[in-house]
Amino acid sequence: MLDERKLAVLRAIVEDYVSTNEPVGSKALAERHNLKVSPATVRNDMAALEEEGYITQPHTSAGRVPTDKGYRLFVDRLSQIKPLSAAERRAIETFLAGAVDLDDVVTRTVRLLAQLTRQVAVVQYPTLTRSTVRHVELVPLNERRVMLVLITNTGRVEQRVIELPEEVDDTRIAHLRAVLNASLDGCGLSSVPELVADLPERLPAEDRPSAFTILSVLLETLVERHDEKIVFAGAANLAGADFTTGLRDVLEALEEQVVLMRLLGETDTPSALTVRIGSENPYLRGTSIVATGYGSGDNQLARLGVLGPTRMDYPVTMGAVRAVARYVSQILAAS
Amino acid sequence: MLDERKLAVLRAIVEDYVSTNEPVGSKALAERHNLKVSPATVRNDMAALEEEGYITQPHTSAGRVPTDKGYRLFVDRLSQIKPLSAAERRAIETFLAGAVDLDDVVTRTVRLLAQLTRQVAVVQYPTLTRSTVRHVELVPLNERRVMLVLITNTGRVEQRVIELPEEVDDTRIAHLRAVLNASLDGCGLSSVPELVADLPERLPAEDRPSAFTILSVLLETLVERHDEKIVFAGAANLAGADFTTGLRDVLEALEEQVVLMRLLGETDTPSALTVRIGSENPYLRGTSIVATGYGSGDNQLARLGVLGPTRMDYPVTMGAVRAVARYVSQILAAS
DNA sequence: GCTAGCACTCTGTGTTCCCGAGTGCCAAGT
DNA sequence: ACTTGGCACTCGGGAACACAGAGTGCTAGC
């Protein structure tokens, strides 16, 4: 049904349309790409492609435009991910290397990706799931209050102010801290609940109410932050692009963590480079998303990607996303 | 020059234009507001107001539109800040009360403000300047690395991973931590530099290189975070509005910390509710900014506000900004 | 199976025309 | 001296219209 030439025509249509943003006609196609056939022949192929649903025309007597299905075929079979230039790679590396902490890594990554792709970049904070406890700190604020600080090996720091049920003096807090660290140091976050389960029983009776309060806050912190924060950058790049769905919807989605999370992709194939085109997306039918997992080695941490109009340069975008993911994974592994 | 009635006409023009988004003509004015004079008289007044530069007409044979100068007069002399409804106040209070930490307070505040005003809300993180050190923690990561965690009384936590010049065992780290806390606990951040100046000398010679490294990172952390992070929310509200300057410029400014900072206002009058209209802004000529300081009592912490088109409902917006600032100040004071 | 030619169908653009809103000015009224 | 009604003028925006150009589908020939 789709011979070699028809595929070449589809590829040419996608490439031309992406670069010109105008429906592309048979004549221009036959000229610009050396297809070695006449416009009339191209027209026949286009008719076939339209029949199959890969392209469509906005109105009679206009050129053709790829459909979501057309883009899908293009991405799957007709294009190759375009690697970045050496200069770009170097720029990424030096830019990311300057990060001072995890927050900074994420911020730099999202900006970098936005600038590189000229799209909206989205980065999910690494999840704590696979992290291990590096240190637990209890800081007395006054007689009835302590601050709990949890530091993980990924450089993440969580803090909570805790209201205690009764006055507790500093030496008791210090003791509890020592016990906590002895129990948890180096342990995976997911194993924390079972490790602390019997902890109150190992303490003097009078410390138990406070310990109980503190532990419940600790556990709460773990589950609450399980689904992580997501940040974005490059919203200004939306101003030029035209979305079939309103610009407003896109901006709203960007500020809605839950929606963003679903767009980035459920974690069914966490590490793969995935492309979702137009109507393949759960919300935001008019946009495409190129995303991939990142993180160090088998310790898959989170996802990042970009969001843009379906009419985007997929090979280049995919190359940029993949490259950035690799570099940021490296950085995270090293720290 | 500007008698009572001319001012009333200006007020009416601003109010009508804000609510209808259409140039307002003499006839409609005379009808809708009971000015008790004929359209012809209103026309004369309008001519005078235009002469003075308070209003202008987009083209001949169109109604009048307020100029920046007109809005300025309106804000300064013709309007009263509109207080929020009791229901809104209660909503604010309960929404902010649910915050678990400083990050959460800021996030909630910015969203709340965006929703309340239907504009873009901008919130600066509280600065550390007036904060005091609550606790300094040094966590050994391995022989050559420690993590520095700085906790302030405002609930802010800063962390940095430090590469040491030589191997240092844990007991030495513990000792250094004890010394640091003894020196700094409860001290204002601004006094930290002088307090640690002679600290290396009080240590055994072999610890000095490491201590020196750690201290320099500590000081660096303080100055780097001096000008603080700024977050925004409600970008989707821009989609409806039409800016004279491009939407793109606004979105770019929002992601540029430095620009945002300047827009929020230099700290010359840190606590006042300030309004900057159109061309009064350093960048972004087409937008207005309503901002105010917030923080607990005399310990002025930071600024927050909203950004929108010059054609905005100033009384309502000012009311919302002021109210949110008060509530968030309360919350911060309590924690 | 490819190509050339041709008739057809649109969109987008430029032109013209006209309506109506709104103004500025003037002369009359209070 | 201010206000008011009247009136001519201006200009933007919409409707109607024609037209050129791009692009297509179809058919007949190579």
XYZ file of C-alpha atoms in Angstrom, chain A:
335
model
C 0.000 0.000 0.000
C 2.718 2.431 0.959
C 5.665 1.958 -1.326
C 9.037 3.519 -0.821
C 8.252 6.662 -2.726
C 5.046 7.390 -0.902
C 6.968 7.258 2.336
C 9.531 9.620 0.886
C 6.725 11.962 -0.036
C 5.337 11.837 3.473
C 8.752 12.518 4.921
C 9.177 15.464 2.587
C 5.777 16.831 3.527
C 6.535 16.662 7.223
C 9.925 18.283 6.831
C 8.649 21.050 4.625
C 5.635 21.758 6.732
C 7.672 21.879 9.913
C 10.110 24.348 8.459
C 7.694 26.593 6.574
C 4.498 26.310 8.594
C 2.501 26.341 5.389
C 0.526 23.596 3.710
C 2.793 22.072 1.139
C 1.714 21.497 -2.451
C 2.722 18.958 -5.028
C 4.735 21.335 -7.147
C 6.931 22.672 -4.380
C 7.509 19.121 -3.190
C 8.640 17.808 -6.539
C 11.034 20.712 -6.908
C 12.660 21.039 -3.520
C 13.258 17.403 -2.802
C 14.739 15.634 -5.730
C 12.033 13.042 -6.061
C 12.696 12.645 -9.788
C 9.023 12.489 -10.587
C 6.559 15.071 -11.769
C 4.093 16.975 -9.613
C 1.270 14.945 -11.079
C 2.772 11.748 -9.765
C 3.301 13.305 -6.404
C -0.349 14.291 -6.449
C -1.350 10.693 -6.915
C 0.806 9.636 -3.996
C -0.611 12.405 -1.878
C -4.111 11.269 -2.684
C -3.150 7.803 -1.476
C -1.565 9.166 1.706
C -4.652 11.206 2.396
C -6.799 8.160 1.799
C -4.817 6.357 4.492
C -5.144 9.271 6.894
C -1.531 10.380 7.068
C -2.106 13.825 5.660
C -5.019 16.147 5.189
C -5.811 19.415 3.535
C -7.127 22.381 5.506
C -9.416 23.244 2.590
C -9.750 22.358 -1.006
C -7.100 23.983 -3.110
C -4.621 24.204 -0.312
C -1.569 22.047 0.164
C -1.407 19.079 2.513
C -0.585 19.005 6.187
C 0.487 15.966 8.210
C -2.050 14.460 10.588
C -1.131 13.114 14.001
C -0.976 9.715 12.369
C 1.382 11.115 9.758
C 3.703 12.535 12.370
C 3.600 9.231 14.186
C 4.743 7.314 11.134
C 7.401 9.931 10.523
C 8.756 9.640 14.034
C 8.635 5.854 14.103
C 10.016 5.004 10.708
C 11.051 7.973 8.638
C 13.370 9.952 10.818
C 16.519 9.559 12.811
C 17.227 11.278 16.069
C 19.575 14.088 15.322
C 22.606 14.254 17.590
C 23.687 17.609 18.932
C 26.683 19.432 17.626
C 29.915 19.219 19.544
C 29.583 22.839 20.539
C 26.152 22.241 21.960
C 27.368 19.258 23.910
C 30.149 21.235 25.413
C 27.790 24.055 26.306
C 25.458 21.635 28.074
C 28.259 20.067 30.002
C 29.770 23.267 31.292
C 26.396 24.774 32.076
C 25.265 21.801 34.121
C 28.607 21.341 35.803
C 28.220 24.706 37.496
C 25.287 23.591 39.609
C 25.774 23.853 43.355
C 22.941 21.674 44.647
C 20.009 19.586 43.523
C 17.696 22.557 43.184
C 20.258 24.217 41.044
C 20.697 21.151 38.860
C 16.988 21.010 38.170
C 16.686 24.724 37.521
C 19.602 24.751 35.163
C 18.390 21.667 33.379
C 14.958 23.019 32.680
C 16.292 26.317 31.404
C 18.876 24.662 29.290
C 16.348 22.393 27.696
C 13.987 25.252 26.996
C 16.669 27.270 25.341
C 18.018 24.363 23.363
C 14.692 23.293 21.925
C 12.938 26.641 21.889
C 10.001 24.895 23.445
C 8.591 24.619 26.910
C 10.790 22.366 29.000
C 9.458 20.302 31.881
C 11.515 18.566 34.530
C 10.300 16.366 37.319
C 12.274 16.457 40.529
C 14.005 13.164 41.243
C 11.787 10.989 43.386
C 12.913 9.857 46.759
C 11.871 6.283 46.262
C 15.254 4.826 45.542
C 17.131 7.304 47.681
C 18.696 6.378 50.953
C 18.773 8.256 54.213
C 21.995 10.126 54.701
C 21.148 11.862 57.905
C 18.244 12.777 60.110
C 18.513 15.911 62.149
C 16.300 17.113 64.975
C 16.758 20.754 65.884
C 15.028 22.013 69.035
C 13.322 25.325 68.323
C 11.818 25.766 71.773
C 10.409 23.511 74.495
C 7.479 22.372 72.426
C 8.886 22.485 68.954
C 11.516 20.736 66.923
C 12.489 20.928 63.326
C 12.940 17.654 61.499
C 15.450 17.680 58.663
C 15.865 14.682 56.423
C 18.878 14.540 54.142
C 19.130 11.956 51.393
C 22.034 10.712 49.354
C 20.651 12.461 46.294
C 21.235 15.773 47.992
C 17.613 16.392 48.694
C 16.673 18.005 51.985
C 13.206 17.901 53.505
C 12.269 19.859 56.566
C 9.235 20.094 58.807
C 8.453 21.975 61.955
C 6.857 19.689 64.496
C 4.629 20.674 67.379
C 5.276 18.290 70.271
C 2.565 17.031 72.614
C 4.680 17.863 75.672
C 7.818 19.662 76.687
C 10.967 17.769 75.865
C 14.432 18.877 76.829
C 17.358 18.957 74.490
C 19.177 15.902 75.740
C 16.185 13.738 75.045
C 15.951 15.164 71.556
C 19.632 14.441 71.085
C 19.099 10.889 72.193
C 16.198 10.394 69.858
C 18.241 11.807 67.044
C 21.042 9.377 67.751
C 18.605 6.464 67.775
C 17.013 7.580 64.565
C 20.307 7.926 62.772
C 21.547 4.618 64.065
C 18.415 2.933 62.725
C 18.065 4.671 59.428
C 21.451 5.775 58.190
C 22.033 4.460 54.705
C 18.665 2.761 54.446
C 16.369 3.120 51.463
C 13.486 5.461 52.000
C 10.979 2.777 51.183
C 12.234 0.661 54.062
C 11.913 3.470 56.596
C 8.358 2.646 57.694
C 9.210 -0.874 58.840
C 12.482 0.205 60.414
C 10.830 2.739 62.673
C 7.787 0.641 63.476
C 9.107 -0.723 66.767
C 11.196 2.280 67.614
C 8.946 3.829 70.276
C 9.089 0.583 72.241
C 12.831 0.857 72.501
C 12.554 4.215 74.201
C 11.769 5.146 77.791
C 8.030 5.420 78.314
C 8.050 9.149 78.899
C 9.593 9.804 75.489
C 7.105 7.814 73.531
C 4.414 10.428 72.867
C 6.949 12.834 71.373
C 8.688 10.116 69.431
C 5.387 8.999 68.060
C 4.555 12.494 66.843
C 7.920 12.919 65.249
C 7.808 9.577 63.522
C 4.378 10.176 62.094
C 5.575 13.449 60.596
C 8.599 11.687 59.195
C 6.476 9.059 57.511
C 4.119 11.680 56.220
C 7.003 13.563 54.663
C 8.052 10.448 52.821
C 4.712 9.696 51.253
C 3.783 13.275 50.536
C 6.862 13.897 48.508
C 6.635 10.604 46.749
C 4.978 12.103 43.714
C 7.323 14.902 43.062
C 7.437 18.516 42.198
C 7.604 19.505 38.565
C 9.043 22.708 37.188
C 8.901 24.226 33.754
C 10.602 26.987 31.814
C 10.431 28.583 28.433
C 6.783 29.556 28.509
C 7.770 32.527 26.381
C 8.384 30.118 23.540
C 4.660 29.510 23.438
C 3.994 33.060 22.354
C 5.127 32.467 18.803
C 3.594 29.057 18.270
C -0.047 28.620 17.426
C -1.922 25.897 19.174
C -5.126 24.428 17.957
C -6.168 24.216 21.559
C -5.994 27.611 23.189
C -2.801 29.004 24.582
C -4.655 29.418 27.827
C -5.185 25.699 28.213
C -1.505 25.035 27.778
C -0.515 27.585 30.367
C -3.051 26.196 32.781
C -1.750 22.694 32.317
C 1.777 23.870 32.991
C 0.809 25.172 36.384
C -1.125 22.078 37.297
C 1.285 19.544 38.738
C -1.027 16.618 38.320
C -1.728 17.267 34.677
C 1.934 17.830 33.934
C 2.776 14.593 35.615
C 0.384 12.666 33.435
C 1.656 14.404 30.347
C 5.249 13.515 31.120
C 4.132 9.967 31.055
C 3.076 7.356 33.500
C 5.965 5.308 34.655
C 5.143 2.242 32.606
C 8.293 2.622 30.527
C 10.237 4.888 32.782
C 13.511 5.225 30.962
C 12.471 5.186 27.309
C 12.423 8.219 25.086
C 8.739 8.596 24.365
C 6.919 10.861 21.957
C 3.265 11.641 22.298
C 1.715 13.371 19.392
C -1.394 15.502 19.490
C -4.430 13.408 20.225
C -2.280 10.702 21.808
C -2.028 12.944 24.848
C -4.430 12.559 27.717
C -5.147 16.286 27.874
C -3.998 19.011 25.555
C -4.894 17.445 22.263
C -3.054 20.037 20.195
C 0.394 19.542 21.652
C 3.164 17.026 21.413
C 5.417 15.860 24.182
C 8.883 14.439 23.916
C 10.014 12.988 27.215
C 12.475 10.576 28.661
C 13.568 9.246 31.981
C 16.759 10.346 33.596
C 18.749 9.339 36.603
C 21.813 7.390 37.432
C 22.059 3.927 35.963
C 19.488 1.449 37.147
C 18.369 3.882 39.794
C 15.805 5.532 37.571
C 14.815 8.765 39.174
C 12.407 10.900 37.221
C 11.372 12.229 33.862
C 12.052 15.321 31.825
C 10.993 16.515 28.432
C 9.590 19.265 26.337
C 6.135 20.262 25.252
C 5.347 22.008 22.004
C 2.985 22.197 19.079
C 2.479 19.021 17.066
C 4.262 20.853 14.287
C 7.693 20.521 15.797
C 11.063 19.337 14.604
C 10.973 15.902 16.178
C 14.455 14.648 15.251
C 16.157 17.699 16.710
C 13.939 17.866 19.762
C 14.411 14.194 20.507
C 18.155 14.603 20.189
C 18.204 17.481 22.606
C 16.001 15.754 25.166
C 18.050 12.595 25.061
C 21.343 14.449 25.339
C 20.236 16.601 28.237
C 18.873 13.572 30.047
C 22.198 11.810 29.699
C 24.223 14.698 30.951
C 22.025 15.415 33.901
C 22.097 11.730 34.795
C 25.869 11.884 34.775
C 25.883 14.920 37.000
C 23.521 13.280 39.447
C 25.532 10.082 39.524
C 28.699 12.000 40.304
C 27.318 13.951 43.238
